[in-house]
Structures are given as structure tokens and as C-alpha cells.
């Protein structure tokens, strides 16, 4: 398994966009997730071996995820193929400071699913760029990765019916009225708390510099 | 960046991420997100939740040969997708609906103009042009309506709406929006109700049109 340790970054190419100062700020032995490392290798080196590993890890999960939304096996595979190719082609847009690899891939998967089924092009927001005054650094990446870990734990601890409701919401099977009227969205609380905490942490770090 | 005080409700941002919002509403949400860092952070949080669900999903076996065919396609040139950047007062999602062109206004009377951007099963979206000081007459809602200000501002009983602000109206909202002094107010409005008026409406009925 490839691991990237922030104490000994393997090179600027792999960790593009991470300032040396940011690297130092979090040099406490924490490493990026495997998914992020593969994505960075695909993005920066166009690394086919990394893409192949990413495929093996992701494609079967993606297929399972899409099937949960009621798609047939054939449609699910069409979507998975499309999503995997989109990941390869749009890898340059992946920025771990802004979104975890899994979050970025989730949005691609939903967008491609809708584009394929509805034959409509999904409207996507303009990029706003970094919050002025908040320099991108590795602590942001690690903060997002921690968020992802906590979310995964939270999901694993859900009751089966709660998990089903959450899945329905994020697989596009609930209207926004249903989402707001169901109490079955405990993730709502978890995620915002983490996200707000992250923003505050960043501001505090900035104040220390 | 405008100071935004009226945002998209969180459940609607979750539905946008998941793709369950009707197209016309998705257009307004994506346009608001083009102005609003707070709502982009909320979207990011929902994408993270979706990503965590994806990572914990039960795997399904793939057809043999599928991986090989994807690997073989990596070098194929991708079909170029049109990219619509923001232009002037119009954010990218509006430029996409305008297919990169300028709005083609149709007069509705009393200086009010519209350009229908989208009409489909799930609703419709249009640009509205309201001259300063002009009230939108007999304003009532049938279903849900989202109105995002792109230029100027309007005010009603519930408050003032400037660039980037979204007003969410339903059957229960009774109000009389008036475009504020200054530049004409240009809005992106989406509704899930059928369109109630169009440019072919007889002139006599125009003062009664409902938005
Ligand atoms: Zn907002």
C-alpha cells in the first residue's frame, strides 16, 4: 500500500498546492486517506496504476450505491463506467482542500446519473475560490478527512431504518419537503457541527500566524 | 461579493446535491451558490455525507471485462462539453440556460419583461425584468416559487432582497414586491406550478397577470 506521510512528503508534484508552512503545521504523523492519495496520483501524474487501484476499490461500491437507488444492474454499470471515465478526465478539478475524494466522486456520480437518466445538463455553481485570507494548507485536507471518518462512523452507528432514510435522501429519492419533514436525518447535525468547527479552526490557525 | 441575507434552506441544498430538485429549482439553487460561500459550505457538508454513504455502500460484482473496457477508453478523446462562465450580472447556471447568449426579453406590460429559460414537467424558470418603483401586481403563488435577485433589489412585507438573495414563496405567502429605486430589478424565478401567463396574453389581462 502506498502511504504518504506528511513528515516526509514524497515530492511537490504529489502534494501540489500544499505550502511548506501548512505541511509543518500538521506534521504530527497523520496521513491522507488512500482514496486521496490515488486521486492525487491520477490528477498529478496521470498514474494508471493508481487509477486501476481506485477502480478496484470504488467501482463495485459505486455499483452497489447506484443500485440502491433502484437502477437496474445494466443501468448501474453504464453509470459506473461513465463516472469512472469522468473521474479520469476531470481529475484536474479535484482539490482535496475543498472536498474529500469521496465527496467529489459522490457529486460526480449523482450528476452523471441525472444527466444520463433525464438527458438534462445539471446546472452547476460557479467556483468562488478560496475564502480570502484563508490560505489553502494541508490542515484543511486533514480536517476534511477527519470529517469523512466521523461521518462514516456516524453512518455505521445508525439504526437500519435511519440509514435507509439517509440513503434515500442522498440518492435523490426524497423531495426537499420530505427531507425537511423527516426527523430521520441525524447526519444533518453531525455534518454541520464538524463543518462549522473546521471553519473556526481555520480562522484560529490564521490568527496564530 | 454581495452581503446575502436570504439563503437556500438546508433541505433544499441536500436535495440539490442528491439531484432530486426539479430542474428549474436546481437552476436557482446553483445560481445562488454562485454568490454564496455559506451555502457552498453547506453543499460541501452534504457532499461529504453522500461520499461517506458511497464509501460504506455494499459492493456489487461488476461484469467481467468492464474494467478492461474502461481502462481501454482512458486515452479516447472526451467529447468536449460546453462550459458557460458567468457574464455580466448572470451567473454560470443562467448563462448555461441562455446557451451563452444574451436574454431575449418579451414585454409583459407596465415595463415588466420576461425571458422563459426552461419549461418542463417539474416546473419552469424565467428571467424577470422589473423597472424601479414598479410593483408586481396581484401577486400570489400557486405552488412553490424561488426568486433570486441578479440585479437591483426588491422589497416586500417580508424584507428587502438584494443581489444574491432568494425569496421562497408558497401559497401562504401574501405579499406585494416592489422593485427598489435604482437599477431595474432583474430576477431569476422558478416555479413548480404551470406558467400562468405569457407574451401572447391579451393586453387587457396584463395588469392581472400573476407571477
Ligand atoms: Zn446562501
Tab-separated table of C-alpha atoms and ligand atoms in Angstrom:
chain	number	residue	atom	x	y	z
A	1	UNK	CA	0.000	0.000	0.000
A	2	UNK	CA	1.194	3.447	-0.825
A	3	UNK	CA	1.127	5.861	2.054
A	4	UNK	CA	2.051	9.474	2.118
A	5	UNK	CA	3.244	10.761	5.424
A	6	UNK	CA	3.314	14.470	5.909
A	7	UNK	CA	6.570	14.215	7.846
A	8	UNK	CA	8.294	13.150	4.667
A	9	UNK	CA	6.353	14.382	1.669
A	10	UNK	CA	7.373	12.410	-1.412
A	11	UNK	CA	7.680	15.483	-3.562
A	12	UNK	CA	5.986	18.700	-4.540
A	13	UNK	CA	4.325	17.092	-7.553
A	14	UNK	CA	2.327	14.698	-5.422
A	15	UNK	CA	1.334	17.274	-2.861
A	16	UNK	CA	0.811	20.170	-5.183
A	17	UNK	CA	-0.833	23.132	-3.569
A	18	UNK	CA	0.318	22.334	-0.064
A	19	UNK	CA	2.513	25.048	1.280
A	20	UNK	CA	5.603	24.020	3.263
A	21	UNK	CA	4.228	26.030	6.174
A	22	UNK	CA	0.954	24.124	6.033
A	23	UNK	CA	2.828	20.849	5.913
A	24	UNK	CA	4.760	21.818	9.012
A	25	UNK	CA	1.581	22.866	10.800
A	26	UNK	CA	0.241	19.342	10.750
A	27	UNK	CA	3.405	17.255	10.750
A	28	UNK	CA	2.155	15.026	13.501
A	29	UNK	CA	2.259	11.780	11.595
A	30	UNK	CA	-1.237	11.942	10.133
A	31	UNK	CA	-1.570	10.704	6.591
A	32	UNK	CA	-4.028	11.287	3.795
A	33	UNK	CA	-6.600	8.631	3.072
A	34	UNK	CA	-5.831	6.025	0.453
A	35	UNK	CA	-8.561	7.408	-1.814
A	36	UNK	CA	-6.994	10.886	-1.721
A	37	UNK	CA	-3.546	9.500	-2.479
A	38	UNK	CA	-4.853	7.631	-5.530
A	39	UNK	CA	-6.752	10.704	-6.703
A	40	UNK	CA	-3.667	12.912	-6.385
A	41	UNK	CA	-1.594	10.387	-8.338
A	42	UNK	CA	-4.242	10.303	-11.063
A	43	UNK	CA	-4.502	14.093	-11.082
A	44	UNK	CA	-0.829	14.964	-10.991
A	45	UNK	CA	0.907	12.005	-12.643
A	46	UNK	CA	-1.936	10.569	-14.748
A	47	UNK	CA	-0.983	7.376	-12.933
A	48	UNK	CA	-2.793	4.375	-14.474
A	49	UNK	CA	-1.788	2.004	-11.697
A	50	UNK	CA	-3.362	4.370	-9.177
A	51	UNK	CA	-6.470	4.641	-11.360
A	52	UNK	CA	-6.618	0.849	-11.587
A	53	UNK	CA	-6.440	0.578	-7.781
A	54	UNK	CA	-9.063	3.316	-7.473
A	55	UNK	CA	-11.286	1.394	-9.880
A	56	UNK	CA	-10.987	-1.848	-7.894
A	57	UNK	CA	-11.852	-0.060	-4.663
A	58	UNK	CA	-14.541	2.225	-5.955
A	59	UNK	CA	-16.374	0.744	-8.935
A	60	UNK	CA	-18.071	-2.159	-7.058
A	61	UNK	CA	-19.161	0.229	-4.257
A	62	UNK	CA	-20.414	2.712	-6.808
A	63	UNK	CA	-22.418	-0.001	-8.497
A	64	UNK	CA	-23.920	-1.036	-5.155
A	65	UNK	CA	-24.685	2.611	-4.351
A	66	UNK	CA	-26.419	3.239	-7.680
A	67	UNK	CA	-28.411	0.006	-7.427
A	68	UNK	CA	-29.702	1.175	-4.026
A	69	UNK	CA	-31.434	3.981	-5.907
A	70	UNK	CA	-33.456	1.420	-7.820
A	71	UNK	CA	-31.393	1.305	-11.005
A	72	UNK	CA	-31.082	-1.973	-12.884
A	73	UNK	CA	-27.717	-3.703	-12.937
A	74	UNK	CA	-27.223	-2.688	-16.582
A	75	UNK	CA	-28.009	0.981	-15.955
A	76	UNK	CA	-25.840	0.939	-12.827
A	77	UNK	CA	-22.894	-0.345	-14.863
A	78	UNK	CA	-23.466	2.281	-17.543
A	79	UNK	CA	-23.367	4.954	-14.837
A	80	UNK	CA	-20.325	3.437	-13.100
A	81	UNK	CA	-18.407	3.336	-16.387
A	82	UNK	CA	-19.336	6.935	-17.102
A	83	UNK	CA	-18.384	8.066	-13.582
A	84	UNK	CA	-15.020	6.286	-13.671
A	85	UNK	CA	-14.169	7.898	-17.023
A	86	UNK	CA	-15.308	11.277	-15.708
A	87	UNK	CA	-13.031	10.870	-12.678
A	88	UNK	CA	-10.089	10.232	-15.021
A	89	UNK	CA	-10.939	13.119	-17.348
A	90	UNK	CA	-11.838	15.719	-14.730
A	91	UNK	CA	-9.189	14.765	-12.184
A	92	UNK	CA	-7.564	18.183	-12.629
A	93	UNK	CA	-10.631	19.683	-10.924
A	94	UNK	CA	-10.153	17.586	-7.806
A	95	UNK	CA	-8.924	19.735	-4.913
A	96	UNK	CA	-8.634	17.981	-1.553
A	97	UNK	CA	-8.671	21.376	0.212
A	98	UNK	CA	-12.267	21.839	-0.870
A	99	UNK	CA	-13.779	18.363	-0.837
A	100	UNK	CA	-12.843	14.852	0.152
A	101	UNK	CA	-12.271	12.445	-2.724
A	102	UNK	CA	-15.408	10.518	-1.739
A	103	UNK	CA	-17.480	13.725	-1.641
A	104	UNK	CA	-16.159	14.849	-5.028
A	105	UNK	CA	-16.911	11.431	-6.519
A	106	UNK	CA	-20.371	11.344	-4.910
A	107	UNK	CA	-21.306	14.590	-6.665
A	108	UNK	CA	-19.968	13.341	-9.991
A	109	UNK	CA	-21.955	10.125	-9.549
A	110	UNK	CA	-25.201	11.989	-8.823
A	111	UNK	CA	-24.647	14.445	-11.680
A	112	UNK	CA	-23.852	11.731	-14.221
A	113	UNK	CA	-26.784	9.612	-13.045
A	114	UNK	CA	-29.177	12.525	-13.564
A	115	UNK	CA	-27.635	13.598	-16.858
A	116	UNK	CA	-27.912	10.039	-18.195
A	117	UNK	CA	-31.449	9.333	-16.950
A	118	UNK	CA	-33.021	12.755	-17.505
A	119	UNK	CA	-30.943	13.762	-20.514
A	120	UNK	CA	-30.642	17.188	-18.952
A	121	UNK	CA	-27.491	19.021	-18.152
A	122	UNK	CA	-27.355	19.701	-14.428
A	123	UNK	CA	-26.756	23.344	-13.530
A	124	UNK	CA	-23.536	23.638	-11.511
A	125	UNK	CA	-22.495	26.650	-9.399
A	126	UNK	CA	-19.626	28.930	-10.316
A	127	UNK	CA	-16.472	28.426	-8.299
A	128	UNK	CA	-15.964	31.031	-5.617
A	129	UNK	CA	-12.302	30.324	-4.945
A	130	UNK	CA	-10.742	30.313	-1.528
A	131	UNK	CA	-12.099	32.357	1.311
A	132	UNK	CA	-9.926	35.470	1.198
A	133	UNK	CA	-7.382	35.356	3.986
A	134	UNK	CA	-7.573	31.604	4.357
A	135	UNK	CA	-4.535	30.148	2.664
A	136	UNK	CA	-5.010	26.589	1.481
A	137	UNK	CA	-2.880	24.246	3.513
A	138	UNK	CA	-2.684	20.601	4.474
A	139	UNK	CA	-4.583	21.128	7.725
A	140	UNK	CA	-7.692	21.759	5.644
A	141	UNK	CA	-7.213	18.454	3.851
A	142	UNK	CA	-6.754	16.603	7.108
A	143	UNK	CA	-9.740	18.381	8.645
A	144	UNK	CA	-11.916	17.225	5.754
A	145	UNK	CA	-10.556	13.697	6.052
A	146	UNK	CA	-11.399	13.662	9.746
A	147	UNK	CA	-14.873	14.840	8.874
A	148	UNK	CA	-15.216	11.933	6.422
A	149	UNK	CA	-14.080	9.430	9.058
A	150	UNK	CA	-16.543	10.780	11.607
A	151	UNK	CA	-19.344	10.664	9.064
A	152	UNK	CA	-18.547	7.051	8.212
A	153	UNK	CA	-18.609	6.181	11.920
A	154	UNK	CA	-21.896	8.035	12.341
A	155	UNK	CA	-23.406	6.093	9.438
A	156	UNK	CA	-22.244	2.776	10.858
A	157	UNK	CA	-23.940	3.584	14.158
A	158	UNK	CA	-27.296	4.407	12.590
A	159	UNK	CA	-30.355	2.239	13.088
A	160	UNK	CA	-31.208	0.338	9.872
A	161	UNK	CA	-34.339	2.401	9.220
A	162	UNK	CA	-32.451	5.642	9.808
A	163	UNK	CA	-29.708	4.540	7.443
A	164	UNK	CA	-32.287	3.702	4.816
A	165	UNK	CA	-33.809	7.152	5.137
A	166	UNK	CA	-30.428	8.836	4.813
A	167	UNK	CA	-29.614	6.748	1.773
A	168	UNK	CA	-32.900	7.678	0.177
A	169	UNK	CA	-32.211	11.363	0.791
A	170	UNK	CA	-28.713	11.283	-0.695
A	171	UNK	CA	-29.707	9.012	-3.577
A	172	UNK	CA	-32.258	11.561	-4.707
A	173	UNK	CA	-35.353	9.632	-3.739
A	174	UNK	CA	-36.777	12.189	-1.321
A	175	UNK	CA	-38.062	15.620	-2.250
A	176	UNK	CA	-36.707	18.536	-0.271
A	177	UNK	CA	-40.056	18.760	1.535
A	178	UNK	CA	-39.666	15.131	2.592
A	179	UNK	CA	-36.084	15.739	3.673
A	180	UNK	CA	-37.113	18.675	5.838
A	181	UNK	CA	-40.124	16.918	7.340
A	182	UNK	CA	-38.383	13.640	8.227
A	183	UNK	CA	-36.565	13.604	11.504
A	184	UNK	CA	-34.508	10.768	10.059
A	185	UNK	CA	-31.630	12.989	9.026
A	186	UNK	CA	-29.336	12.818	12.051
A	187	UNK	CA	-26.389	13.397	9.725
A	188	UNK	CA	-27.565	16.945	9.323
A	189	UNK	CA	-26.464	17.764	12.834
A	190	UNK	CA	-23.222	15.835	12.698
A	191	UNK	CA	-22.047	17.289	9.434
A	192	UNK	CA	-22.793	20.939	10.159
A	193	UNK	CA	-21.118	20.751	13.532
A	194	UNK	CA	-17.968	19.335	12.012
A	195	UNK	CA	-18.058	21.776	9.127
A	196	UNK	CA	-18.527	24.771	11.399
A	197	UNK	CA	-15.777	23.515	13.684
A	198	UNK	CA	-13.451	23.257	10.713
A	199	UNK	CA	-14.127	26.822	9.629
A	200	UNK	CA	-13.489	28.088	13.154
A	201	UNK	CA	-10.285	26.073	13.407
A	202	UNK	CA	-9.021	27.566	10.190
A	203	UNK	CA	-9.717	31.082	11.395
A	204	UNK	CA	-7.959	30.381	14.698
A	205	UNK	CA	-4.923	28.966	12.889
A	206	UNK	CA	-4.861	32.066	10.777
A	207	UNK	CA	-4.947	34.241	13.889
A	208	UNK	CA	-1.910	32.444	15.264
A	209	UNK	CA	0.270	33.191	12.291
B	1	UNK	CA	-19.305	39.648	-3.072
B	2	UNK	CA	-22.804	40.881	-2.112
B	3	UNK	CA	-23.942	40.637	1.512
B	4	UNK	CA	-26.525	37.886	1.347
B	5	UNK	CA	-29.224	37.661	3.978
B	6	UNK	CA	-31.767	35.302	2.390
B	7	UNK	CA	-30.412	31.801	1.790
B	8	UNK	CA	-31.490	28.428	0.458
B	9	UNK	CA	-32.938	26.134	3.183
B	10	UNK	CA	-30.642	23.270	4.107
B	11	UNK	CA	-33.052	20.543	2.985
B	12	UNK	CA	-33.133	22.130	-0.455
B	13	UNK	CA	-29.342	22.141	-0.643
B	14	UNK	CA	-29.326	18.444	0.297
B	15	UNK	CA	-31.903	17.761	-2.413
B	16	UNK	CA	-29.804	19.753	-4.884
B	17	UNK	CA	-26.709	17.660	-4.057
B	18	UNK	CA	-28.718	14.462	-4.417
B	19	UNK	CA	-30.313	15.647	-7.635
B	20	UNK	CA	-33.931	15.381	-6.510
B	21	UNK	CA	-34.830	19.028	-7.086
B	22	UNK	CA	-36.761	19.784	-10.265
B	23	UNK	CA	-34.505	21.280	-12.934
B	24	UNK	CA	-35.928	24.797	-12.641
B	25	UNK	CA	-35.236	24.893	-8.885
B	26	UNK	CA	-31.777	23.369	-9.348
B	27	UNK	CA	-31.052	26.317	-11.645
B	28	UNK	CA	-31.916	28.817	-8.885
B	29	UNK	CA	-30.006	26.891	-6.208
B	30	UNK	CA	-26.891	26.600	-8.403
B	31	UNK	CA	-27.165	30.321	-9.183
B	32	UNK	CA	-27.455	31.288	-5.507
B	33	UNK	CA	-24.485	29.026	-4.710
B	34	UNK	CA	-22.547	31.015	-7.301
B	35	UNK	CA	-22.783	34.010	-4.927
B	36	UNK	CA	-22.858	32.403	-1.525
B	37	UNK	CA	-19.951	30.923	0.394
B	38	UNK	CA	-22.156	29.860	3.322
B	39	UNK	CA	-24.438	27.777	1.137
B	40	UNK	CA	-21.418	26.344	-0.709
B	41	UNK	CA	-20.108	25.178	2.675
B	42	UNK	CA	-23.492	23.580	3.366
B	43	UNK	CA	-23.367	21.896	-0.039
B	44	UNK	CA	-19.856	20.666	0.804
B	45	UNK	CA	-21.171	19.130	4.010
B	46	UNK	CA	-23.914	17.281	2.141
B	47	UNK	CA	-21.450	16.081	-0.468
B	48	UNK	CA	-19.298	14.737	2.380
B	49	UNK	CA	-22.273	12.869	3.798
B	50	UNK	CA	-23.035	11.468	0.335
B	51	UNK	CA	-19.382	10.486	-0.041
B	52	UNK	CA	-19.420	8.674	3.303
B	53	UNK	CA	-22.530	6.748	2.213
B	54	UNK	CA	-20.830	5.857	-1.050
B	55	UNK	CA	-17.773	4.574	0.797
B	56	UNK	CA	-19.868	2.450	3.145
B	57	UNK	CA	-22.094	1.085	0.347
B	58	UNK	CA	-22.386	-2.652	-0.185
B	59	UNK	CA	-20.218	-3.706	-3.142
B	60	UNK	CA	-21.803	-5.293	-6.200
B	61	UNK	CA	-19.871	-7.521	-8.541
B	62	UNK	CA	-19.059	-5.970	-11.910
B	63	UNK	CA	-19.481	-7.712	-15.245
B	64	UNK	CA	-16.280	-9.380	-16.410
B	65	UNK	CA	-14.435	-7.211	-18.898
B	66	UNK	CA	-15.916	-3.957	-17.627
B	67	UNK	CA	-12.716	-2.749	-16.053
B	68	UNK	CA	-10.680	-3.651	-19.140
B	69	UNK	CA	-13.048	-1.675	-21.335
B	70	UNK	CA	-12.846	1.388	-19.074
B	71	UNK	CA	-9.046	1.171	-18.969
B	72	UNK	CA	-9.017	0.935	-22.775
B	73	UNK	CA	-11.126	4.091	-23.035
B	74	UNK	CA	-8.814	6.288	-20.948
B	75	UNK	CA	-6.959	7.551	-23.995
B	76	UNK	CA	-10.037	8.221	-26.078
B	77	UNK	CA	-10.681	11.892	-26.604
B	78	UNK	CA	-13.571	13.066	-24.440
B	79	UNK	CA	-16.491	14.821	-26.063
B	80	UNK	CA	-15.929	18.475	-25.255
B	81	UNK	CA	-18.658	19.826	-23.009
B	82	UNK	CA	-19.713	23.422	-23.410
B	83	UNK	CA	-18.684	25.455	-20.379
B	84	UNK	CA	-20.673	28.571	-19.577
B	85	UNK	CA	-18.936	31.110	-17.403
B	86	UNK	CA	-20.645	33.911	-15.558
B	87	UNK	CA	-21.071	37.013	-17.707
B	88	UNK	CA	-22.156	40.437	-16.502
B	89	UNK	CA	-24.887	40.012	-13.923
B	90	UNK	CA	-25.624	36.431	-14.988
B	91	UNK	CA	-24.007	33.533	-13.094
B	92	UNK	CA	-22.836	30.408	-14.955
B	93	UNK	CA	-26.049	28.400	-14.454
B	94	UNK	CA	-28.091	31.231	-16.044
B	95	UNK	CA	-25.579	31.552	-18.897
B	96	UNK	CA	-25.976	27.806	-19.438
B	97	UNK	CA	-29.748	28.201	-19.717
B	98	UNK	CA	-29.197	31.136	-22.116
B	99	UNK	CA	-26.782	28.900	-24.074
B	100	UNK	CA	-24.156	31.622	-23.775
B	101	UNK	CA	-26.298	34.311	-25.421
B	102	UNK	CA	-27.997	37.467	-24.199
B	103	UNK	CA	-31.549	37.357	-22.777
B	104	UNK	CA	-34.374	37.835	-25.286
B	105	UNK	CA	-36.881	39.895	-23.386
B	106	UNK	CA	-40.595	39.733	-24.100
B	107	UNK	CA	-42.756	42.557	-22.834
B	108	UNK	CA	-45.480	41.722	-20.352
B	109	UNK	CA	-46.784	45.269	-19.909
B	110	UNK	CA	-46.035	48.115	-17.495
B	111	UNK	CA	-42.369	47.857	-18.320
B	112	UNK	CA	-42.137	44.329	-16.962
B	113	UNK	CA	-40.353	41.863	-19.236
B	114	UNK	CA	-39.576	38.181	-19.094
B	115	UNK	CA	-37.442	35.589	-20.803
B	116	UNK	CA	-38.551	31.990	-20.268
B	117	UNK	CA	-35.438	29.882	-19.743
B	118	UNK	CA	-36.932	26.492	-19.148
B	119	UNK	CA	-40.305	24.790	-19.184
B	120	UNK	CA	-40.725	21.166	-18.253
B	121	UNK	CA	-42.687	18.667	-16.210
B	122	UNK	CA	-41.201	19.748	-12.905
B	123	UNK	CA	-41.761	23.473	-13.417
B	124	UNK	CA	-40.408	26.460	-15.231
B	125	UNK	CA	-37.732	29.096	-14.852
B	126	UNK	CA	-37.518	32.560	-16.288
B	127	UNK	CA	-35.757	35.858	-16.024
B	128	UNK	CA	-37.885	38.800	-14.937
B	129	UNK	CA	-37.128	42.464	-15.553
B	130	UNK	CA	-38.965	44.907	-13.297
B	131	UNK	CA	-38.379	48.674	-13.623
B	132	UNK	CA	-37.524	50.608	-10.457
B	133	UNK	CA	-40.588	51.536	-8.425
B	134	UNK	CA	-42.766	49.046	-10.291
B	135	UNK	CA	-44.956	46.810	-8.176
B	136	UNK	CA	-45.682	43.331	-9.319
B	137	UNK	CA	-49.489	43.414	-9.295
B	138	UNK	CA	-51.851	40.807	-7.903
B	139	UNK	CA	-49.047	38.681	-6.734
B	140	UNK	CA	-49.992	35.267	-5.485
B	141	UNK	CA	-48.364	31.891	-5.571
B	142	UNK	CA	-49.603	28.615	-6.779
B	143	UNK	CA	-47.120	26.033	-5.596
B	144	UNK	CA	-43.557	26.833	-4.668
B	145	UNK	CA	-41.650	29.727	-6.175
B	146	UNK	CA	-37.993	30.688	-5.758
B	147	UNK	CA	-36.914	34.175	-6.790
B	148	UNK	CA	-33.211	35.067	-6.903
B	149	UNK	CA	-32.158	38.691	-7.409
B	150	UNK	CA	-29.467	39.167	-10.081
B	151	UNK	CA	-29.532	42.960	-10.330
B	152	UNK	CA	-31.090	45.765	-8.281
B	153	UNK	CA	-33.361	44.806	-5.418
B	154	UNK	CA	-36.977	44.491	-4.402
B	155	UNK	CA	-38.787	44.862	-1.121
B	156	UNK	CA	-41.996	43.482	0.268
B	157	UNK	CA	-43.686	42.912	3.617
B	158	UNK	CA	-41.098	40.255	4.497
B	159	UNK	CA	-37.993	42.334	3.851
B	160	UNK	CA	-35.548	43.581	1.254
B	161	UNK	CA	-33.963	41.295	-1.310
B	162	UNK	CA	-30.685	42.330	-2.929
B	163	UNK	CA	-28.311	40.655	-5.364
B	164	UNK	CA	-27.817	37.008	-4.400
B	165	UNK	CA	-30.831	36.890	-2.062
B	166	UNK	CA	-33.525	34.280	-2.622
B	167	UNK	CA	-37.159	34.665	-1.704
B	168	UNK	CA	-39.068	31.452	-1.143
B	169	UNK	CA	-42.773	31.796	-1.731
B	170	UNK	CA	-45.625	29.366	-1.396
B	171	UNK	CA	-49.415	29.544	-1.171
B	172	UNK	CA	-49.152	31.016	2.317
B	173	UNK	CA	-47.054	33.995	1.304
B	174	UNK	CA	-49.149	37.049	0.528
B	175	UNK	CA	-47.012	39.988	-0.393
B	176	UNK	CA	-46.515	42.841	-2.811
B	177	UNK	CA	-42.946	43.038	-4.023
B	178	UNK	CA	-41.851	46.403	-5.388
B	179	UNK	CA	-38.609	46.966	-7.264
B	180	UNK	CA	-36.489	49.449	-5.289
B	181	UNK	CA	-35.198	52.729	-6.705
B	182	UNK	CA	-32.064	52.475	-8.809
B	183	UNK	CA	-31.281	49.902	-11.463
B	184	UNK	CA	-34.162	47.828	-12.806
B	185	UNK	CA	-34.559	44.668	-10.768
B	186	UNK	CA	-33.640	41.523	-12.694
B	187	UNK	CA	-34.530	38.194	-11.096
B	188	UNK	CA	-34.342	34.515	-11.853
B	189	UNK	CA	-37.668	32.981	-10.844
B	190	UNK	CA	-38.588	29.313	-10.799
B	191	UNK	CA	-41.910	27.735	-10.009
B	192	UNK	CA	-43.306	24.232	-9.946
B	193	UNK	CA	-46.747	25.488	-10.919
B	194	UNK	CA	-47.779	25.728	-14.566
B	195	UNK	CA	-46.936	29.014	-16.273
B	196	UNK	CA	-49.845	31.370	-15.831
B	197	UNK	CA	-49.049	33.960	-18.406
B	198	UNK	CA	-47.003	34.506	-21.479
B	199	UNK	CA	-46.294	37.107	-24.076
B	200	UNK	CA	-49.410	36.170	-26.041
B	201	UNK	CA	-51.738	37.173	-23.224
B	202	UNK	CA	-54.219	39.830	-24.348
B	203	UNK	CA	-53.169	43.323	-23.324
B	204	UNK	CA	-56.275	43.843	-21.252
B	205	UNK	CA	-55.408	40.978	-18.981
B	206	UNK	CA	-51.823	42.015	-18.495
B	207	UNK	CA	-52.431	44.064	-15.342
B	208	UNK	CA	-53.896	40.929	-13.821
B	209	UNK	CA	-51.009	38.640	-14.609
B	210	UNK	CA	-49.780	36.605	-11.731
B	211	UNK	CA	-46.189	35.839	-11.000
C	1	LIG	ZN1	-26.705	31.215	0.787
